[in-house]
């Protein structure tokens, strides 16, 4: 139930890609359905476009975010050979989305999207998933005992019990923590408790590939109470009756086992293809950005806003939704707000966002003061399950309205960085931007003005690339 077998050195993952950056910010071409593989000189087999590919090994990373998934396939130098993305199919079961079926379908669709001629070269696979997305399985039937608890789902009913056993202001003392979700399920009186096992989204997806039930990584396990500093679950957690559900924990990027034979046979992967532990989506994005020094930070502007600051100090305070993930001998300090791109997409189409942004002057401050949320509840920089969205008054001009929303999200980001400093984290010096929002140049300029810091788009902005780096590390340590 405890510890990692080995400890990958994340700093060695920050490798320099060999391919020049293209205008779209990628090192290869992106295709929603069928990826286009890249060709290299001096290789021995044909790729899907008639070019040549080398006989070297490749490393597959997959990112399962809030609205869709993608993969990136790289070599040991960080060159992207292929990448593609899929939106989640919306299967409806009893008037709710069947996320289990949706994620599983997407996983195997992505494997199918990997170019056939590249599959025999894949040495290892890793997957990242949304933090605190929780699945409870029956270890006998391997079927879910409950619908998945999603990343932003709060279980306030379990919070008093969790606070009664955990240290004050611990990471688990938040309604959205994995532990609150576990306790909530336990208190409901769920059946088959003795055979139940808890998995995070990434754990479950990886299990479908390697078949060893009950394995996690210390990034995903943080919000269930795992202590990565001492590499064990704390005694206050192990003494609880539901401790039997807790997965064993390894370091992110650690080898779990060989890809299952039926999957190898179906898709044409090599017999020695290794499946490695994963991480959370925001940490994978941080790894992709390669912000290697204390004071460097990554803001992921996806459906939500997630902040990760590399700090020499570990900071934990559930009152503000602040927690620290381990990264070698340093810490990734931060949190995740419920504001972000999903709010924008409720109001504007992608085409509108692009056209309206062209008319915004990022050097002028917007007088509008909003708190953009999809629904009631905020996690960071203030954990308040009762916080209501504030998106009014709406001006007549859509340009002014978008400007106000973008600036308001930037103010939330600035408040978050001030909070981290006040709590004792290393002072932020530079912000890298990942996620879909990184493509909006006007938004970057607004954020630079509001934050008073240099803000630039990360060379790699996709969490799938970070997951591929974990797969590379796992293969090197296998």
C-alpha positions as a printed NumPy array, in Angstrom:
array([[  0.   ,   0.   ,   0.   ],
       [  2.996,   2.254,   0.245],
       [  5.73 ,   3.517,  -1.887],
       [  7.335,   3.891,  -5.198],
       [  9.928,   1.457,  -6.439],
       [ 12.125,   4.169,  -7.827],
       [ 12.137,   7.914,  -8.109],
       [ 12.323,   9.383, -11.632],
       [ 14.228,  12.644, -11.886],
       [ 11.797,  15.086, -13.461],
       [ 14.437,  17.698, -14.247],
       [ 15.871,  15.308, -16.819],
       [ 12.549,  15.38 , -18.644],
       [ 13.03 ,  18.984, -19.737],
       [ 14.649,  18.062, -23.026],
       [ 15.079,  20.256, -26.067],
       [ 12.956,  19.34 , -29.084],
       [ 14.821,  19.043, -32.37 ],
       [ 12.006,  20.213, -34.601],
       [ 11.514,  23.954, -35.249],
       [  8.315,  25.347, -33.777],
       [  5.605,  25.838, -36.368],
       [  3.16 ,  28.718, -36.48 ],
       [  0.468,  26.654, -34.787],
       [  2.725,  26.087, -31.779],
       [  3.258,  22.372, -32.438],
       [  6.203,  20.308, -33.642],
       [  4.083,  18.258, -35.99 ],
       [  0.678,  18.315, -37.557],
       [ -2.505,  17.856, -35.567],
       [ -5.525,  15.998, -36.847],
       [ -8.717,  15.459, -34.874],
       [ -9.326,  12.076, -36.429],
       [ -6.24 ,  10.686, -38.112],
       [ -2.807,  11.953, -37.086],
       [ -0.092,  12.642, -39.599],
       [  3.216,  11.073, -38.636],
       [  6.526,  12.876, -39.064],
       [  9.36 ,  11.429, -41.092],
       [ 13.035,  11.291, -40.176],
       [ 16.118,  10.847, -42.316],
       [ 18.014,   7.602, -42.44 ],
       [ 15.202,   5.319, -41.387],
       [ 14.097,   1.936, -42.536],
       [ 10.31 ,   1.805, -42.736],
       [  7.608,   3.742, -44.517],
       [  5.253,   6.08 , -42.682],
       [  1.616,   6.677, -43.565],
       [  2.533,   9.5  , -45.956],
       [  5.101,   7.529, -47.903],
       [  8.037,   8.982, -45.947],
       [ 10.564,   7.153, -43.838],
       [ 10.653,   6.58 , -40.081],
       [ 13.569,   5.48 , -37.955],
       [ 13.787,   2.186, -36.093],
       [ 14.321,   3.968, -32.761],
       [ 11.873,   3.648, -29.883],
       [  8.959,   6.024, -29.354],
       [  7.016,   7.058, -26.244],
       [  3.264,   7.571, -26.045],
       [  1.555,  10.026, -23.707],
       [ -2.192,  10.538, -23.416],
       [ -3.997,  13.426, -21.722],
       [ -7.567,  13.013, -20.489],
       [ -8.805,  16.529, -19.728],
       [-12.194,  17.894, -18.804],
       [-13.672,  18.043, -22.305],
       [-11.582,  15.684, -24.407],
       [ -8.413,  13.662, -24.767],
       [ -5.325,  13.672, -26.96 ],
       [ -2.109,  11.796, -27.474],
       [  1.467,  12.788, -28.29 ],
       [  4.08 ,  10.371, -29.594],
       [  7.71 ,  11.437, -29.156],
       [ 11.226,  10.079, -29.496],
       [ 13.995,  10.316, -26.888],
       [ 14.885,  13.84 , -28.09 ],
       [ 11.36 ,  15.153, -27.59 ],
       [ 10.52 ,  15.309, -31.295],
       [  6.814,  14.766, -31.888],
       [  6.108,  12.04 , -34.464],
       [  2.34 ,  12.14 , -34.234],
       [ -0.459,  13.69 , -32.208],
       [ -4.23 ,  13.749, -32.371],
       [ -7.233,  14.592, -30.249],
       [-10.727,  13.325, -29.608],
       [-13.774,  14.839, -27.972],
       [-15.574,  12.605, -25.499],
       [-18.642,  10.887, -26.945],
       [-21.688,  11.683, -24.812],
       [-23.261,   8.378, -23.86 ],
       [-26.395,   8.896, -21.8  ],
       [-27.379,   6.42 , -19.097],
       [-30.333,   7.115, -16.806],
       [-30.368,  10.772, -17.893],
       [-26.696,  11.309, -16.962],
       [-23.5  ,  11.024, -18.996],
       [-21.909,   7.578, -18.794],
       [-18.353,   8.806, -18.285],
       [-16.911,   5.314, -17.798],
       [-18.044,   4.242, -21.248],
       [-17.058,   7.6  , -22.742],
       [-13.492,   7.54 , -21.366],
       [-12.957,   3.891, -22.302],
       [-14.188,   4.475, -25.848],
       [-11.929,   7.502, -26.184],
       [ -8.894,   5.609, -24.886],
       [ -9.172,   2.909, -27.512],
       [-10.071,   5.429, -30.211],
       [ -6.804,   7.244, -29.499],
       [ -4.857,   3.993, -29.676],
       [ -6.519,   3.374, -33.035],
       [ -5.467,   6.869, -34.144],
       [ -1.765,   6.117, -33.597],
       [ -0.325,   5.47 , -37.08 ],
       [ -0.09 ,   1.738, -37.69 ],
       [  3.527,   1.866, -38.84 ],
       [  4.615,   3.652, -35.633],
       [  2.94 ,   1.309, -33.151],
       [  5.717,  -1.359, -33.224],
       [  8.207,   1.337, -32.139],
       [  6.376,   2.343, -28.942],
       [  8.436,   1.435, -25.869],
       [  6.175,   2.843, -23.154],
       [  2.861,   4.547, -22.417],
       [  1.699,   6.965, -19.715],
       [ -1.582,   8.818, -19.114],
       [ -2.584,  11.916, -17.175],
       [ -6.099,  12.607, -15.919],
       [ -8.078,  15.266, -14.111],
       [ -7.129,  15.663, -10.463],
       [ -9.509,  14.144,  -7.87 ],
       [-11.7  ,  12.45 , -10.469],
       [-12.52 ,   9.298,  -8.526],
       [-13.713,   5.828,  -9.542],
       [-14.599,   3.046,  -7.09 ],
       [-14.496,  -0.468,  -8.535],
       [-15.418,  -3.91 ,  -7.299],
       [-12.105,  -5.786,  -7.414],
       [-13.942,  -9.054,  -8.063],
       [-16.177,  -8.006, -10.934],
       [-13.968,  -5.069, -12.021],
       [-17.17 ,  -3.072, -12.491],
       [-17.797,   0.411, -11.029],
       [-19.707,   0.422,  -7.745],
       [-20.79 ,   4.018,  -8.269],
       [-20.759,   6.597, -10.997],
       [-17.431,   8.515, -11.19 ],
       [-16.992,  11.505,  -8.883],
       [-15.779,  14.25 , -11.231],
       [-12.819,  16.54 , -10.5  ],
       [-14.914,  19.575,  -9.487],
       [-17.667,  17.684,  -7.695],
       [-18.019,  18.652,  -4.045],
       [-19.09 ,  16.293,  -1.243],
       [-19.799,  18.673,   1.663],
       [-21.589,  15.886,   3.53 ],
       [-18.239,  14.153,   4.102],
       [-16.248,  17.266,   5.011],
       [-16.947,  17.268,   8.78 ],
       [-15.795,  13.665,   9.109],
       [-12.65 ,  14.309,   7.053],
       [-11.811,  17.413,   9.079],
       [-12.221,  15.417,  12.283],
       [ -9.406,  13.023,  11.346],
       [ -7.046,  15.102,   9.174],
       [ -4.62 ,  17.808,  10.343],
       [ -6.007,  21.349,  10.226],
       [ -6.107,  22.868,   6.731],
       [ -4.815,  19.674,   5.12 ],
       [ -5.302,  19.268,   1.372],
       [ -8.039,  16.69 ,   1.947],
       [-10.071,  19.227,   3.957],
       [-11.926,  20.387,   0.875],
       [-15.258,  19.117,  -0.359],
       [-13.752,  18.334,  -3.775],
       [-10.878,  16.218,  -2.409],
       [-10.641,  12.56 ,  -3.33 ],
       [-10.891,  11.62 ,   0.342],
       [-14.196,  13.479,   0.751],
       [-15.519,  11.594,  -2.257],
       [-14.386,   8.285,  -0.792],
       [-15.934,   9.041,   2.608],
       [-19.166,  10.218,   0.984],
       [-19.453,   6.933,  -0.927],
       [-18.576,   4.949,   2.208],
       [-21.255,   6.727,   4.243],
       [-23.927,   6.085,   1.626],
       [-23.607,   2.438,   2.566],
       [-22.355,   1.274,  -0.78 ],
       [-22.429,  -2.449,  -1.419],
       [-19.355,  -4.692,  -1.68 ],
       [-17.199,  -2.523,   0.565],
       [-14.816,  -5.361,   1.333],
       [-13.937,  -5.857,  -2.332],
       [-13.934,  -2.172,  -3.342],
       [-10.84 ,  -0.358,  -4.598],
       [-10.366,   3.353,  -5.283],
       [ -8.771,   4.567,  -8.496],
       [ -8.239,   7.995,  -9.977],
       [ -9.146,   8.63 , -13.595],
       [ -5.572,   8.138, -14.843],
       [ -5.138,   5.014, -12.669],
       [ -8.285,   3.449, -14.129],
       [ -7.336,   4.203, -17.727],
       [ -3.848,   2.782, -17.203],
       [ -5.351,  -0.295, -15.529],
       [ -7.289,  -0.976, -18.73 ],
       [ -3.87 ,  -1.242, -20.404],
       [ -1.79 ,  -3.179, -17.844],
       [ -4.427,  -5.132, -15.873],
       [ -2.937,  -4.711, -12.365],
       [ -5.741,  -3.298, -10.265],
       [ -5.017,  -0.776,  -7.498],
       [ -1.943,   1.19 ,  -8.612],
       [ -1.657,   4.987,  -8.489],
       [  0.995,   7.717,  -8.501],
       [  1.811,  10.189,  -5.763],
       [  0.517,  13.181,  -7.708],
       [ -2.955,  11.727,  -8.154],
       [ -2.935,  10.223,  -4.638],
       [ -2.177,  13.555,  -2.942],
       [ -5.841,  14.519,  -2.542],
       [ -6.747,  11.193,  -0.972],
       [ -4.187,  11.908,   1.75 ],
       [ -0.941,  10.324,   0.534],
       [  2.186,  12.106,   1.804],
       [  4.799,  12.237,  -0.985],
       [  7.415,  13.687,   1.355],
       [  7.602,  10.511,   3.465],
       [  6.258,   8.257,   0.698],
       [  3.4  ,   6.713,   2.639],
       [ -0.178,   7.165,   3.715],
       [ -0.356,   8.853,   7.142],
       [ -1.383,   6.861,  10.2  ],
       [ -4.545,   8.942,  10.717],
       [ -5.743,   7.728,   7.303],
       [ -4.587,   4.104,   7.565],
       [ -6.552,   3.723,  10.804],
       [ -9.863,   4.376,   9.028],
       [-12.127,   1.484,   7.956],
       [-12.061,   2.605,   4.302],
       [ -8.238,   2.542,   4.173],
       [ -8.534,  -0.896,   2.553],
       [ -9.718,   0.831,  -0.627],
       [ -6.553,   2.896,  -1.039],
       [ -4.328,   2.042,  -4.016],
       [ -0.621,   1.33 ,  -3.807],
       [  1.456,   4.342,  -4.834],
       [  4.477,   4.735,  -7.085],
       [  6.321,   7.768,  -8.367],
       [  4.915,   9.306, -11.57 ],
       [  6.548,   7.677, -14.568],
       [  7.354,   4.412, -12.753],
       [  6.977,   1.144, -14.626],
       [  3.861,  -0.84 , -13.674],
       [  3.993,  -3.708, -16.129],
       [  3.811,  -4.819, -19.731],
       [  0.904,  -3.852, -21.959],
       [ -1.82 ,  -6.527, -21.882],
       [ -1.434,  -9.18 , -24.543],
       [ -4.876,  -8.708, -26.098],
       [ -4.23 ,  -4.989, -26.587],
       [ -0.729,  -5.604, -27.972],
       [ -2.161,  -8.083, -30.451],
       [ -5.104,  -5.93 , -31.486],
       [ -3.142,  -2.72 , -32.077],
       [  0.272,  -4.062, -33.037],
       [  2.334,  -2.769, -30.108],
       [  5.612,  -4.541, -29.274],
       [  5.734,  -7.34 , -26.68 ],
       [  7.997,  -5.298, -24.382],
       [  5.824,  -2.136, -24.374],
       [  5.755,  -0.86 , -20.776],
       [  2.826,   0.909, -19.084],
       [  3.965,   3.599, -16.609],
       [  2.224,   5.449, -13.807],
       [  0.758,   8.793, -14.79 ],
       [  0.033,  12.125, -13.167],
       [ -2.622,  14.853, -13.122],
       [ -3.396,  16.927, -16.19 ],
       [ -2.037,  20.187, -14.756],
       [  1.262,  18.58 , -13.715],
       [  1.623,  17.012, -17.147],
       [  1.154,  20.487, -18.63 ],
       [  3.833,  21.791, -16.276],
       [  6.257,  19.074, -17.357],
       [  5.553,  19.895, -21.008],
       [  6.339,  23.571, -20.45 ],
       [  9.763,  22.768, -18.942],
       [  9.774,  25.517, -16.327],
       [ 12.815,  24.218, -14.454],
       [ 13.822,  26.889, -11.909],
       [ 12.175,  27.984,  -8.63 ],
       [ 10.032,  31.039,  -9.305],
       [  8.941,  29.761, -12.706],
       [  5.256,  28.993, -12.991],
       [  2.768,  27.501, -15.415],
       [ -0.807,  28.703, -15.681],
       [ -2.951,  26.215, -17.571],
       [ -5.841,  27.997, -19.245],
       [ -8.072,  25.133, -20.255],
       [-11.667,  24.553, -19.247],
       [-10.512,  25.65 , -15.807],
       [ -7.578,  27.735, -14.568],
       [ -4.803,  25.759, -12.866],
       [ -1.615,  27.219, -11.41 ],
       [  1.616,  25.387, -10.653],
       [  4.578,  27.328,  -9.208],
       [  7.96 ,  25.659,  -8.71 ],
       [  8.918,  26.412,  -5.123],
       [ 11.594,  25.388,  -2.648],
       [  8.925,  25.343,   0.08 ],
       [  5.957,  23.036,   0.458],
       [  2.675,  24.893,   1.083],
       [ -0.634,  23.3  ,   2.104],
       [ -3.761,  25.223,   3.114],
       [ -7.208,  23.855,   2.376],
       [ -8.846,  27.165,   3.324],
       [ -7.641,  28.521,  -0.003],
       [ -7.471,  25.327,  -2.057],
       [ -3.65 ,  25.425,  -1.997],
       [ -1.587,  22.231,  -2.102],
       [  1.873,  21.072,  -3.169],
       [  2.906,  18.247,  -5.435],
       [  6.362,  16.796,  -5.159],
       [  8.813,  17.323,  -8.011],
       [ 12.159,  15.785,  -7.033],
       [ 13.54 ,  17.914,  -4.186],
       [ 11.222,  20.832,  -4.969],
       [  7.487,  21.391,  -4.848],
       [  4.812,  22.382,  -7.317],
       [  2.651,  24.743,  -5.289],
       [ -0.721,  25.884,  -6.517],
       [ -4.344,  25.103,  -7.015],
       [ -7.149,  24.992,  -9.544],
       [ -9.928,  27.534,  -9.954],
       [-13.315,  26.758, -11.486],
       [-13.   ,  29.836, -13.679],
       [-11.521,  29.416, -17.145],
       [-12.263,  28.645, -20.758],
       [-15.414,  26.623, -20.115],
       [-17.135,  29.826, -18.983],
       [-16.079,  31.592, -22.167],
       [-17.408,  28.777, -24.327],
       [-20.788,  29.009, -22.613],
       [-21.084,  32.561, -23.932],
       [-19.053,  32.727, -27.16 ],
       [-18.164,  30.406, -30.013],
       [-14.498,  29.842, -30.853],
       [-14.941,  32.015, -33.945],
       [-16.461,  34.833, -31.876],
       [-13.65 ,  34.62 , -29.322],
       [-11.06 ,  34.985, -32.061],
       [-12.778,  37.877, -33.861],
       [-13.744,  39.805, -30.721],
       [-10.268,  39.43 , -29.236],
       [ -8.789,  41.141, -32.306],
       [-10.589,  44.348, -31.288],
       [ -9.48 ,  44.389, -27.638],
       [ -6.789,  46.826, -26.532],
       [ -4.92 ,  44.79 , -23.9  ],
       [ -3.167,  47.878, -22.534],
       [ -6.447,  49.387, -21.351],
       [ -7.917,  48.096, -18.088],
       [-11.533,  46.976, -18.208],
       [-13.809,  48.659, -15.636],
       [-15.999,  45.535, -15.505],
       [-15.628,  43.348, -12.427],
       [-16.798,  39.749, -12.804],
       [-16.149,  36.375, -11.205],
       [-16.662,  34.017, -14.156],
       [-17.823,  30.547, -13.064],
       [-19.822,  27.851, -14.836],
       [-21.839,  27.091, -11.723],
       [-21.93 ,  27.797,  -8.016],
       [-18.697,  26.918,  -6.201],
       [-15.029,  27.896,  -6.241],
       [-11.915,  25.913,  -5.266],
       [ -8.968,  28.358,  -5.508],
       [ -7.744,  30.985,  -4.601],
       [-10.656,  30.669,  -2.178],
       [-12.388,  27.382,  -1.393],
       [-16.031,  28.416,  -1.263],
       [-18.666,  25.886,  -2.397],
       [-21.334,  28.61 ,  -2.127],
       [-19.636,  31.212,  -4.354],
       [-22.023,  32.252,  -7.116],
       [-20.967,  33.181, -10.666],
       [-20.855,  36.92 , -11.352],
       [-21.132,  37.813, -15.051],
       [-23.361,  40.887, -14.951],
       [-23.99 ,  43.62 , -15.858],
       [-23.449,  42.75 , -19.503],
       [-22.57 ,  45.746, -21.704],
       [-24.084,  46.154, -25.145],
       [-20.707,  45.622, -26.768],
       [-19.571,  41.991, -26.966],
       [-16.002,  43.266, -27.279],
       [-16.282,  45.051, -23.933],
       [-17.975,  42.032, -22.393],
       [-15.223,  39.638, -23.495],
       [-12.572,  42.135, -22.397],
       [-14.162,  42.281, -18.947],
       [-14.281,  38.504, -18.612],
       [-10.694,  38.003, -19.759],
       [ -9.475,  40.708, -17.392],
       [-11.501,  39.317, -14.487],
       [ -9.948,  35.874, -14.959],
       [ -6.522,  37.559, -15.028],
       [ -7.338,  39.26 , -11.701],
       [ -8.224,  35.882, -10.195],
       [ -4.869,  34.577, -11.438],
       [ -3.067,  37.571,  -9.896],
       [ -4.866,  37.034,  -6.59 ],
       [ -3.754,  33.403,  -6.644],
       [ -0.085,  34.299,  -7.083],
       [ -0.269,  36.894,  -4.298],
       [ -1.799,  34.267,  -2.042],
       [  0.983,  31.762,  -2.75 ],
       [  3.59 ,  34.382,  -1.863],
       [  1.773,  35.277,   1.362],
       [  1.673,  31.611,   2.361],
       [  5.438,  31.277,   1.953],
       [  5.999,  29.949,  -1.56 ],
       [  8.887,  31.095,  -3.723],
       [  8.149,  34.451,  -5.367],
       [  6.893,  33.992,  -8.924],
       [  9.211,  35.552, -11.504],
       [  7.896,  34.326, -14.843],
       [  4.692,  32.678, -16.02 ],
       [  4.453,  30.15 , -18.833],
       [  1.018,  29.613, -20.326],
       [ -0.43 ,  26.276, -21.42 ],
       [ -3.85 ,  25.106, -22.495],
       [ -6.228,  26.456, -25.106],
       [ -6.13 ,  29.977, -23.657],
       [ -2.423,  30.159, -24.464],
       [ -3.348,  30.76 , -28.106],
       [ -5.021,  34.104, -27.331],
       [ -2.241,  36.691, -27.666],
       [ -4.427,  39.558, -26.433],
       [ -5.225,  37.616, -23.276],
       [ -1.51 ,  37.069, -22.658],
       [ -0.907,  40.829, -22.905],
       [ -3.809,  41.523, -20.515],
       [ -2.37 ,  39.06 , -18.032],
       [  1.111,  40.573, -18.272],
       [ -0.34 ,  43.959, -17.345],
       [ -2.5  ,  42.608, -14.509],
       [  0.16 ,  40.283, -13.093],
       [  3.07 ,  42.695, -13.548],
       [  5.145,  39.735, -14.754],
       [  6.522,  38.414, -18.025],
       [  4.025,  35.945, -19.482],
       [  4.825,  33.785, -22.469],
       [  3.383,  30.799, -24.167],
       [  5.146,  27.563, -23.34 ],
       [  6.933,  25.996, -26.304],
       [  4.851,  22.932, -25.656],
       [  1.369,  23.626, -24.345],
       [ -0.222,  20.183, -24.32 ],
       [ -0.409,  17.951, -21.267],
       [ -0.158,  14.911, -23.578],
       [  3.432,  15.949, -24.3  ],
       [  4.177,  15.937, -20.567],
       [  2.617,  12.485, -20.284],
       [  4.85 ,  11.326, -23.139],
       [  7.876,  12.628, -21.209],
       [  6.759,  10.484, -18.268],
       [  6.555,   7.48 , -20.587],
       [ 10.085,   8.25 , -21.75 ],
       [ 11.332,   8.449, -18.17 ],
       [  9.604,   5.204, -17.294],
       [ 11.226,   3.404, -20.204],
       [ 14.648,   4.735, -19.239],
       [ 14.247,   3.457, -15.67 ],
       [ 12.664,   0.136, -16.595]])
